[in-house]
Short mmCIF file of C-alpha atoms in Angstrom, two decimals:
data_model
loop_
_atom_site.label_atom_id
_atom_site.label_comp_id
_atom_site.label_asym_id
_atom_site.label_seq_id
_atom_site.Cartn_x
_atom_site.Cartn_y
_atom_site.Cartn_z
CA MET N 14 88.84 -67.55 -92.13
CA SER N 15 91.71 -70.01 -92.31
CA LYS N 16 91.27 -73.59 -91.19
CA ALA N 17 94.21 -73.29 -88.78
CA THR N 18 92.47 -70.55 -86.78
CA GLU N 19 89.08 -72.27 -86.58
CA PRO N 20 88.37 -74.10 -83.29
CA THR N 21 87.91 -77.74 -84.09
CA GLY N 22 84.98 -79.96 -83.21
CA SER N 23 84.06 -83.57 -83.70
CA PRO N 24 81.61 -84.14 -86.58
CA ARG N 25 79.33 -86.21 -84.30
CA ALA N 26 76.17 -84.35 -83.18
CA SER N 27 75.62 -84.06 -79.43
CA VAL N 28 73.51 -82.19 -76.87
CA LEU N 29 76.19 -79.49 -77.12
CA ASP N 30 74.96 -78.75 -80.67
CA ARG N 31 71.17 -78.92 -80.94
CA ALA N 32 68.16 -79.20 -78.65
CA SER N 33 65.51 -81.73 -79.69
CA PRO N 34 61.96 -80.26 -79.67
CA ARG N 35 60.67 -83.22 -77.60
CA GLY N 36 63.49 -82.91 -75.07
CA LEU N 37 62.88 -79.18 -74.77
CA ALA N 38 59.14 -79.70 -74.27
CA ILE N 39 59.69 -82.28 -71.50
CA LEU N 40 62.35 -80.15 -69.78
CA GLY N 41 60.25 -76.98 -70.14
CA ALA N 42 57.12 -78.62 -68.70
CA SER N 43 59.05 -80.18 -65.76
CA THR N 44 60.68 -76.82 -65.01
CA ALA N 45 57.33 -74.98 -65.08
CA VAL N 46 55.68 -77.51 -62.73
CA LEU N 47 58.57 -77.44 -60.24
CA LEU N 48 58.82 -73.62 -60.31
CA ALA N 49 55.06 -73.34 -59.68
CA ALA N 50 55.35 -75.80 -56.76
CA THR N 51 58.31 -73.83 -55.36
CA ILE N 52 56.41 -70.52 -55.51
CA ALA N 53 53.32 -72.08 -53.89
CA GLY N 54 55.47 -73.70 -51.19
CA ALA N 55 57.47 -70.52 -50.56
CA LEU N 56 54.54 -68.08 -50.41
CA PHE N 57 51.77 -70.22 -48.87
CA LEU N 58 53.07 -73.44 -47.28
CA ALA N 59 56.43 -72.69 -45.62
CA PRO N 60 56.12 -71.39 -42.05
CA GLY N 61 56.66 -67.67 -41.53
CA ASP N 62 59.82 -66.34 -39.91
CA ALA N 63 59.21 -64.75 -36.48
CA ILE N 64 61.92 -62.07 -36.88
CA GLN N 65 62.08 -61.30 -40.62
CA GLY N 66 58.38 -61.79 -41.42
CA PRO N 67 57.32 -62.24 -45.09
CA ALA N 68 60.68 -60.91 -46.36
CA GLN N 69 62.27 -64.24 -45.37
CA ARG N 70 60.22 -65.89 -48.19
CA ILE N 71 62.53 -64.17 -50.72
CA PHE N 72 65.16 -66.66 -49.49
CA TYR N 73 63.49 -69.49 -51.53
CA ILE N 74 64.34 -67.83 -54.85
CA HIS N 75 67.41 -65.84 -53.78
CA VAL N 76 69.47 -68.76 -52.45
CA PRO N 77 68.78 -71.26 -55.32
CA SER N 78 69.55 -68.48 -57.85
CA ALA N 79 72.89 -67.86 -56.10
CA TRP N 80 73.77 -71.56 -55.92
CA ILE N 81 72.88 -72.21 -59.57
CA GLY N 82 74.74 -69.04 -60.63
CA GLY N 83 77.80 -70.56 -58.92
CA LEU N 84 77.19 -73.87 -60.73
CA ALA N 85 76.97 -72.02 -64.07
CA PHE N 86 80.36 -70.38 -63.41
CA LEU N 87 81.84 -73.75 -62.36
CA VAL N 88 80.73 -75.06 -65.78
CA VAL N 89 82.45 -72.04 -67.41
CA PHE N 90 85.63 -72.86 -65.44
CA VAL N 91 85.67 -76.56 -66.42
CA ALA N 92 84.72 -75.86 -70.07
CA SER N 93 87.42 -73.14 -70.26
CA ILE N 94 90.10 -75.61 -69.14
CA ALA N 95 88.75 -78.04 -71.78
CA VAL N 96 88.94 -75.27 -74.44
CA LEU N 97 92.65 -74.69 -73.70
CA ALA N 98 93.32 -78.46 -73.66
CA THR N 99 91.35 -79.49 -76.76
CA ARG N 100 90.75 -76.29 -78.82
CA SER N 101 87.19 -77.59 -79.30
CA ARG N 102 84.46 -75.23 -80.48
CA ARG N 103 81.90 -77.24 -78.49
CA TRP N 104 83.59 -76.51 -75.15
CA ASP N 105 83.83 -72.83 -76.10
CA ARG N 106 80.12 -72.82 -76.94
CA LEU N 107 79.33 -74.43 -73.57
CA ALA N 108 81.54 -71.94 -71.66
CA ALA N 109 80.05 -68.89 -73.42
CA SER N 110 76.46 -70.11 -73.00
CA SER N 111 76.90 -71.00 -69.34
CA ALA N 112 78.51 -67.60 -68.65
CA GLU N 113 75.54 -65.75 -70.14
CA VAL N 114 72.99 -67.89 -68.27
CA GLY N 115 75.06 -67.51 -65.08
CA VAL N 116 74.91 -63.72 -65.44
CA VAL N 117 71.09 -63.94 -65.59
CA PHE N 118 71.07 -65.94 -62.32
CA THR N 119 73.52 -63.46 -60.77
CA LEU N 120 71.27 -60.54 -61.79
CA ALA N 121 68.32 -62.33 -60.14
CA VAL N 122 70.37 -62.53 -56.92
CA MET N 123 71.26 -58.83 -57.21
CA LEU N 124 67.56 -57.92 -57.70
CA THR N 125 66.06 -60.09 -54.94
CA GLY N 126 68.78 -59.46 -52.32
CA PRO N 127 68.19 -55.69 -51.94
CA LEU N 128 64.42 -56.28 -51.75
CA TRP N 129 65.08 -58.56 -48.75
CA ALA N 130 67.65 -56.15 -47.26
CA ARG N 131 65.40 -53.06 -47.29
CA PRO N 132 62.84 -54.34 -44.74
CA VAL N 133 65.39 -56.39 -42.73
CA TRP N 134 68.48 -54.11 -42.68
CA GLY N 135 66.69 -50.82 -43.40
CA ALA N 136 68.80 -50.25 -46.56
CA PHE N 137 68.79 -51.73 -50.07
CA TRP N 138 72.56 -51.98 -50.24
CA GLN N 139 75.61 -52.05 -47.94
CA TRP N 140 79.24 -52.26 -49.06
CA ASP N 141 79.51 -55.45 -47.06
CA PRO N 142 82.17 -58.13 -47.92
CA ARG N 143 79.59 -60.60 -49.35
CA LEU N 144 77.70 -57.99 -51.37
CA THR N 145 80.86 -56.30 -52.65
CA SER N 146 82.56 -59.58 -53.68
CA TYR N 147 79.31 -60.67 -55.38
CA PHE N 148 79.12 -57.38 -57.27
CA VAL N 149 82.73 -57.94 -58.42
CA LEU N 150 81.68 -61.44 -59.57
CA LEU N 151 78.95 -59.92 -61.74
CA LEU N 152 81.43 -57.40 -63.22
CA LEU N 153 83.94 -60.19 -63.98
CA TYR N 154 81.42 -62.25 -65.97
CA LEU N 155 80.02 -59.16 -67.71
CA SER N 156 83.60 -58.42 -68.80
CA TYR N 157 83.87 -62.06 -69.99
CA LEU N 158 80.82 -61.49 -72.23
CA ALA N 159 82.18 -58.09 -73.37
CA LEU N 160 85.53 -59.68 -74.26
CA ARG N 161 83.76 -62.22 -76.45
CA GLY N 162 82.03 -59.36 -78.24
CA TYR N 163 85.32 -57.56 -78.96
CA VAL N 164 87.37 -60.42 -80.44
CA ASN N 165 86.19 -61.52 -83.88
CA GLU N 166 88.65 -64.28 -84.69
CA PRO N 167 87.03 -67.48 -83.22
CA MET N 168 90.16 -69.27 -81.98
CA ARG N 169 91.62 -66.19 -80.34
CA ARG N 170 88.21 -65.37 -78.80
CA ALA N 171 87.96 -68.93 -77.42
CA ARG N 172 91.50 -68.78 -75.94
CA TYR N 173 91.26 -65.29 -74.41
CA SER N 174 87.84 -65.90 -72.90
CA ALA N 175 88.94 -69.32 -71.57
CA VAL N 176 91.74 -67.61 -69.62
CA LEU N 177 89.26 -65.08 -68.20
CA GLY N 178 86.76 -67.90 -67.49
CA ILE N 179 89.39 -69.62 -65.35
CA VAL N 180 90.64 -66.47 -63.57
CA ALA N 181 87.12 -65.13 -62.85
CA PHE N 182 86.20 -68.36 -61.06
CA LEU N 183 88.85 -67.63 -58.40
CA ASN N 184 86.42 -65.02 -57.02
CA ILE N 185 83.82 -67.69 -56.15
CA PRO N 186 85.59 -69.00 -52.99
CA LEU N 187 86.06 -65.36 -51.94
CA VAL N 188 82.29 -64.79 -52.25
CA TYR N 189 81.48 -68.01 -50.38
CA PHE N 190 83.91 -67.52 -47.48
CA SER N 191 83.47 -63.72 -47.25
CA VAL N 192 80.83 -64.16 -44.49
CA GLN N 193 83.29 -66.24 -42.43
CA TRP N 194 86.56 -64.39 -43.10
CA TRP N 195 85.26 -60.86 -42.46
CA ASP N 196 82.58 -59.16 -40.36
CA SER N 197 79.54 -59.34 -42.59
CA LEU N 198 75.93 -58.25 -42.24
CA HIS N 199 74.93 -61.00 -44.66
CA PRO N 200 73.60 -64.21 -43.01
CA GLY N 201 76.10 -67.10 -42.82
CA PRO N 202 75.47 -70.53 -44.37
CA VAL N 203 72.19 -71.98 -43.02
CA VAL N 204 72.28 -75.27 -44.95
CA ALA N 205 75.99 -76.09 -45.39
CA ASN N 206 76.55 -75.25 -41.73
CA PRO N 207 79.12 -77.34 -39.76
CA GLU N 208 76.41 -77.97 -37.12
CA GLY N 209 73.86 -79.13 -39.74
CA PRO N 210 71.06 -77.19 -41.47
CA GLN N 211 69.95 -74.25 -39.31
CA LEU N 212 66.31 -74.18 -40.44
CA PRO N 213 63.19 -76.32 -39.86
CA GLY N 214 62.54 -79.35 -42.08
CA SER N 215 59.52 -77.72 -43.78
CA MET N 216 61.63 -74.70 -44.82
CA LEU N 217 64.49 -76.97 -45.94
CA ALA N 218 62.06 -79.04 -48.08
CA VAL N 219 60.83 -75.92 -49.95
CA LEU N 220 64.42 -74.72 -50.39
CA LEU N 221 65.51 -78.09 -51.85
CA LEU N 222 62.46 -78.09 -54.16
CA GLY N 223 63.52 -74.61 -55.31
CA LEU N 224 67.07 -75.84 -55.85
CA LEU N 225 65.78 -78.65 -58.10
CA ALA N 226 63.47 -76.25 -60.00
CA PHE N 227 66.27 -73.72 -60.60
CA THR N 228 68.65 -76.52 -61.68
CA LEU N 229 66.13 -77.55 -64.37
CA LEU N 230 65.67 -73.87 -65.33
CA TYR N 231 69.45 -73.55 -65.74
CA LEU N 232 69.59 -76.69 -67.92
CA LEU N 233 66.69 -75.43 -70.05
CA LEU N 234 68.23 -71.97 -70.61
CA LEU N 235 71.69 -73.44 -71.20
CA TRP N 236 70.40 -75.95 -73.75
CA LEU N 237 68.47 -73.25 -75.63
CA ARG N 238 71.50 -70.90 -75.57
CA ILE N 239 73.84 -73.59 -76.95
CA ASP N 240 71.28 -74.49 -79.63
CA LEU N 241 70.99 -70.82 -80.62
CA THR N 242 74.77 -70.40 -80.89
CA ALA N 243 75.08 -73.56 -83.02
CA ARG N 244 72.29 -72.36 -85.34
CA ARG N 245 73.93 -68.92 -85.68
CA GLU N 246 77.26 -70.55 -86.58
CA ASP N 247 75.50 -72.66 -89.23
CA VAL N 248 73.88 -69.53 -90.72
CA GLU N 249 77.29 -67.75 -90.77
CA VAL N 250 78.92 -70.73 -92.53
CA THR N 251 76.21 -70.99 -95.19
CA ALA N 252 75.96 -67.18 -95.70
CA MET C 29 55.68 -50.29 -49.09
CA ASP C 30 54.87 -52.99 -46.51
CA VAL C 31 57.01 -56.11 -46.14
CA TRP C 32 54.73 -58.26 -48.34
CA GLY C 33 55.20 -55.61 -51.05
CA TYR C 34 58.98 -56.20 -51.11
CA THR C 35 58.43 -59.98 -51.16
CA ILE C 36 55.96 -59.87 -54.06
CA ALA C 37 58.21 -57.37 -55.91
CA ALA C 38 61.15 -59.79 -55.59
CA TYR C 39 59.10 -62.66 -57.08
CA VAL C 40 57.70 -60.48 -59.89
CA LEU C 41 61.13 -59.07 -60.84
CA ALA C 42 62.72 -62.55 -60.82
CA ALA C 43 59.86 -63.88 -63.01
CA LEU C 44 60.29 -60.98 -65.44
CA LEU C 45 64.06 -61.51 -65.63
CA TYR C 46 64.00 -65.28 -66.15
CA GLY C 47 60.85 -65.16 -68.29
CA GLY C 48 62.19 -62.30 -70.40
CA TYR C 49 65.48 -64.10 -71.04
CA LEU C 50 63.67 -67.34 -71.96
CA THR C 51 61.35 -65.44 -74.32
CA ALA C 52 64.31 -63.69 -75.96
CA LEU C 53 66.10 -67.01 -76.55
CA LEU C 54 62.97 -68.62 -78.04
CA ALA C 55 62.28 -65.59 -80.27
CA GLN C 56 65.85 -65.55 -81.63
CA ARG C 57 65.74 -69.31 -82.21
CA ARG C 58 62.45 -68.97 -84.11
CA ALA C 59 63.87 -66.12 -86.22
CA ILE C 60 66.98 -68.12 -87.18
CA ARG C 61 64.90 -71.21 -88.04
CA ARG C 62 62.63 -69.07 -90.24
CA ARG C 63 65.62 -67.44 -91.98
CA SER C 64 67.39 -70.74 -92.65
CA ARG C 65 64.25 -72.36 -94.15
#
């Protein structure tokens, strides 16, 4: 591989290279405690919903997974712009890792959503604007990961996937506003509502706890994924 | 399946997905560390 085609990176080590065992242990333990508290709060402490019954409790993992999936793709978008501006391997590593972790969060949304829809709507799936645009979002980021698998030359792979990482993000506003722009079966925003949060304080508290827990889970998975990529690159260089 | 069944299934599937991905990352990291030693 020629030096001219290799994405560059600063020689200084950073959190975008390696995860420290102590840092991972602290982050892992904090994530586990907060996730356990979220599950306990969601299943046993939060008040039941009079109309939806127990199915409403899926909301406490479905909504944070969707929000953090969106955050992961925002990170891909920003890191992709940075890749095109700096040609840095570190930004490419961050974009690729965040895309993969974001796909995991998106799959969690796609698994938990239908299990809520079946008892509430009477069907696992509807080709509704929110569900359809979200399915397209999943396909876009799966194609991002597939593209990375097809291009071997690192600089070209970084450039091509950065373009797709920027274009794919344009679907996020479509997903978010789909429930307002078109007739949708999917519930509208209950927290970011113009008239304030449309749920009781005890439900909001569990939701915010879940949001914090899933944010830490995202950081943990992202850090491990970046660390793994950096280690693989080191093995390839020394091989 | 009653409504609690769908709720518990959602939590179990999410745990398997996130837990499975975390386990896969840790296993690959361990394998690379062992190989590079």
